[in-house]
């Protein structure tokens, strides 16, 4: 049985994230989504909110598991018994950095990273861009799951 860990900040989750998860479900026996508790960038949503948005957005896939983690990704992978870390790649600009992370994680623990090419229609999508467009009054409803669209509207209205 192969367990895949899909890590991220998910601040907020986008349809790009769901696309990667959907493909992992058909490839791996067990899929665990790892939500980093303290992302390097100042998050718009708390870790609880990000995990809840992921749970609701993945409700059609009851077997997907969720874990919150702090510290090293490889320690989280060890704890959940993952043999593989999976990352989505949107463009070559992602590749340089992601390759560096993959090689460091392999150095630290021997774990392998697999890259999933994002669907071409979602290649321009990122959580940062979604937040920026939403904060400036743009429509992001097509780019994020419905629960995330609602949470963004609520958060922006509160600001
Ligand atoms: O969605 P993001 O922000 O691109 O996710 C980045 C994440 C959480 C995968 C990355 O920051 C990470 O792996 N954090 C854990 C800390 C760690 O292990 N650092 C060493 C990486 S080689």
Short mmCIF file of C-alpha atoms and ligand atoms in Angstrom, two decimals:
data_model
loop_
_atom_site.label_atom_id
_atom_site.label_comp_id
_atom_site.label_asym_id
_atom_site.label_seq_id
_atom_site.Cartn_x
_atom_site.Cartn_y
_atom_site.Cartn_z
CA UNK A 1 0.00 0.00 0.00
CA UNK A 2 1.48 3.36 -1.01
CA UNK A 3 0.68 6.49 0.97
CA UNK A 4 1.09 9.91 -0.65
CA UNK A 5 1.41 13.12 1.32
CA UNK A 6 0.26 16.32 -0.41
CA UNK A 7 1.60 19.26 1.61
CA UNK A 8 0.79 22.93 1.36
CA UNK A 9 -0.30 26.15 2.99
CA UNK A 10 -3.72 26.06 1.31
CA UNK A 11 -4.27 29.73 2.12
CA UNK A 12 -6.82 29.32 0.66
CA UNK A 13 -7.38 26.01 -1.19
CA UNK A 14 -7.89 26.47 -4.94
CA UNK A 15 -9.20 24.29 -7.76
CA UNK A 16 -5.53 23.73 -8.64
CA UNK A 17 -5.00 21.97 -5.29
CA UNK A 18 -8.13 19.86 -5.81
CA UNK A 19 -6.90 18.88 -9.28
CA UNK A 20 -3.67 17.51 -7.78
CA UNK A 21 -5.56 15.66 -5.02
CA UNK A 22 -7.99 14.15 -7.55
CA UNK A 23 -5.11 12.73 -9.58
CA UNK A 24 -3.41 11.32 -6.49
CA UNK A 25 -6.58 9.49 -5.52
CA UNK A 26 -6.40 7.48 -8.72
CA UNK A 27 -2.65 6.84 -8.32
CA UNK A 28 -2.14 6.01 -4.64
CA UNK A 29 -3.82 3.73 -2.11
CA UNK A 30 -3.89 6.34 0.63
CA UNK A 31 -3.83 10.13 0.26
CA UNK A 32 -3.01 12.44 3.16
CA UNK A 33 -3.22 16.22 2.80
CA UNK A 34 -0.73 17.98 5.08
CA UNK A 35 -1.66 21.52 6.07
CA UNK A 36 1.31 23.50 7.37
CA UNK A 37 0.36 25.29 10.60
CA UNK A 38 2.66 28.30 10.24
CA UNK A 39 3.33 29.13 6.62
CA UNK A 40 6.29 31.41 5.89
CA UNK A 41 3.95 34.00 4.42
CA UNK A 42 1.50 35.72 6.78
CA UNK A 43 -1.71 33.72 6.18
CA UNK A 44 -5.15 35.21 5.57
CA UNK A 45 -6.80 32.17 7.19
CA UNK A 46 -5.93 30.40 10.43
CA UNK A 47 -4.75 26.81 10.30
CA UNK A 48 -8.15 25.65 11.60
CA UNK A 49 -9.93 27.59 8.85
CA UNK A 50 -7.59 26.25 6.16
CA UNK A 51 -8.05 22.65 7.33
CA UNK A 52 -11.82 23.07 7.50
CA UNK A 53 -11.93 24.57 3.99
CA UNK A 54 -9.90 21.59 2.72
CA UNK A 55 -12.19 19.11 4.46
CA UNK A 56 -15.35 20.67 3.04
CA UNK A 57 -13.82 21.02 -0.42
CA UNK A 58 -12.77 17.34 -0.43
CA UNK A 59 -16.10 16.03 0.92
CA UNK A 60 -16.64 14.00 -2.27
CA UNK A 61 -13.50 12.00 -1.43
CA UNK A 62 -14.24 10.55 2.03
CA UNK A 63 -11.00 8.53 2.08
CA UNK A 64 -8.73 11.57 1.87
CA UNK A 65 -7.11 12.22 5.25
CA UNK A 66 -5.93 15.52 6.69
CA UNK A 67 -3.10 16.29 9.05
CA UNK A 68 -1.83 19.60 10.40
CA UNK A 69 1.94 19.83 10.76
CA UNK A 70 4.61 22.13 12.05
CA UNK A 71 8.35 21.72 11.54
CA UNK A 72 9.87 19.59 8.85
CA UNK A 73 7.74 18.09 6.11
CA UNK A 74 9.81 14.90 6.20
CA UNK A 75 8.89 14.41 9.88
CA UNK A 76 5.22 14.72 8.96
CA UNK A 77 5.76 12.21 6.13
CA UNK A 78 7.36 9.78 8.57
CA UNK A 79 4.54 10.23 11.09
CA UNK A 80 1.78 9.50 8.57
CA UNK A 81 3.77 6.68 6.95
CA UNK A 82 4.02 8.36 3.55
CA UNK A 83 6.42 6.89 1.00
CA UNK A 84 5.85 9.74 -1.45
CA UNK A 85 5.44 13.51 -1.27
CA UNK A 86 3.36 14.91 -4.13
CA UNK A 87 3.64 18.47 -5.41
CA UNK A 88 1.79 20.19 -8.24
CA UNK A 89 3.86 21.98 -10.87
CA UNK A 90 2.29 24.86 -12.78
CA UNK A 91 5.26 26.07 -14.79
CA UNK A 92 9.04 25.95 -15.09
CA UNK A 93 9.20 28.78 -12.59
CA UNK A 94 7.89 26.36 -9.93
CA UNK A 95 10.32 23.67 -10.97
CA UNK A 96 13.64 25.19 -9.82
CA UNK A 97 12.44 25.75 -6.27
CA UNK A 98 10.46 22.53 -6.02
CA UNK A 99 13.42 20.48 -7.27
CA UNK A 100 15.57 22.03 -4.54
CA UNK A 101 12.98 21.13 -1.88
CA UNK A 102 12.61 17.61 -3.29
CA UNK A 103 16.36 17.04 -3.20
CA UNK A 104 16.68 18.43 0.32
CA UNK A 105 13.82 16.23 1.52
CA UNK A 106 15.44 13.21 -0.12
CA UNK A 107 18.75 14.10 1.53
CA UNK A 108 17.04 14.41 4.92
CA UNK A 109 14.98 11.26 4.82
CA UNK A 110 15.29 9.38 1.54
CA UNK A 111 11.68 10.17 0.72
CA UNK A 112 10.79 10.59 -2.94
CA UNK A 113 8.87 13.56 -4.34
CA UNK A 114 6.58 13.08 -7.34
CA UNK A 115 5.48 16.05 -9.42
CA UNK A 116 2.02 16.32 -10.93
CA UNK A 117 1.61 18.76 -13.80
CA UNK A 118 -1.31 21.05 -13.06
CA UNK A 119 -4.16 21.01 -15.57
CA UNK A 120 -3.28 23.56 -18.30
CA UNK A 121 -6.52 25.43 -17.64
CA UNK A 122 -5.37 26.03 -14.04
CA UNK A 123 -1.71 26.78 -14.73
CA UNK A 124 -1.98 30.48 -13.84
CA UNK A 125 -3.74 29.84 -10.54
CA UNK A 126 -2.18 30.41 -7.13
CA UNK A 127 -3.52 31.09 -3.64
CA UNK A 128 -1.65 34.41 -3.57
CA UNK A 129 -3.21 35.58 -6.82
CA UNK A 130 -6.67 34.47 -5.70
CA UNK A 131 -6.31 36.53 -2.51
CA UNK A 132 -5.03 39.57 -4.37
CA UNK A 133 -7.83 39.49 -6.95
CA UNK A 134 -10.49 38.90 -4.28
CA UNK A 135 -9.15 41.70 -2.08
CA UNK A 136 -9.29 44.08 -5.05
CA UNK A 137 -12.91 43.19 -5.76
CA UNK A 138 -12.37 40.70 -8.61
CA UNK A 139 -14.47 37.57 -9.10
CA UNK A 140 -12.67 34.36 -8.09
CA UNK A 141 -15.73 32.11 -7.81
CA UNK A 142 -14.63 29.95 -10.75
CA UNK A 143 -11.14 29.46 -9.32
CA UNK A 144 -11.89 28.12 -5.85
CA UNK A 145 -14.31 25.62 -4.29
CA UNK A 146 -17.66 27.18 -3.22
CA UNK A 147 -16.81 27.05 0.51
CA UNK A 148 -13.61 28.99 -0.17
CA UNK A 149 -15.41 31.60 -2.28
CA UNK A 150 -17.83 32.15 0.62
CA UNK A 151 -15.02 32.33 3.19
CA UNK A 152 -13.11 34.88 1.08
CA UNK A 153 -16.20 37.10 0.75
CA UNK A 154 -16.81 36.92 4.49
CA UNK A 155 -13.17 37.66 5.37
CA UNK A 156 -12.95 40.60 2.96
CA UNK A 157 -16.26 42.05 4.18
CA UNK A 158 -14.90 41.94 7.75
CA UNK A 159 -11.77 43.93 6.83
O1 LIG B 1 1.59 25.73 -0.42
P1 LIG B 1 3.02 26.09 -0.18
O2 LIG B 1 3.13 27.37 0.61
O3 LIG B 1 3.83 26.11 -1.44
O4 LIG B 1 3.60 24.92 0.75
C1 LIG B 1 4.95 24.94 1.14
C2 LIG B 1 5.30 23.77 2.07
C3 LIG B 1 4.39 23.73 3.27
C4 LIG B 1 5.16 22.47 1.31
C5 LIG B 1 6.79 24.00 2.47
O5 LIG B 1 6.91 25.28 3.02
C6 LIG B 1 7.30 22.99 3.48
O6 LIG B 1 7.67 21.90 3.10
N1 LIG B 1 7.29 23.37 4.77
C7 LIG B 1 7.78 22.55 5.86
C8 LIG B 1 9.15 23.02 6.36
C9 LIG B 1 10.26 22.18 5.76
O7 LIG B 1 10.23 20.97 5.74
N2 LIG B 1 11.27 22.89 5.22
C10 LIG B 1 12.37 22.27 4.55
C11 LIG B 1 11.97 21.99 3.11
S1 LIG B 1 13.24 21.23 2.22
#
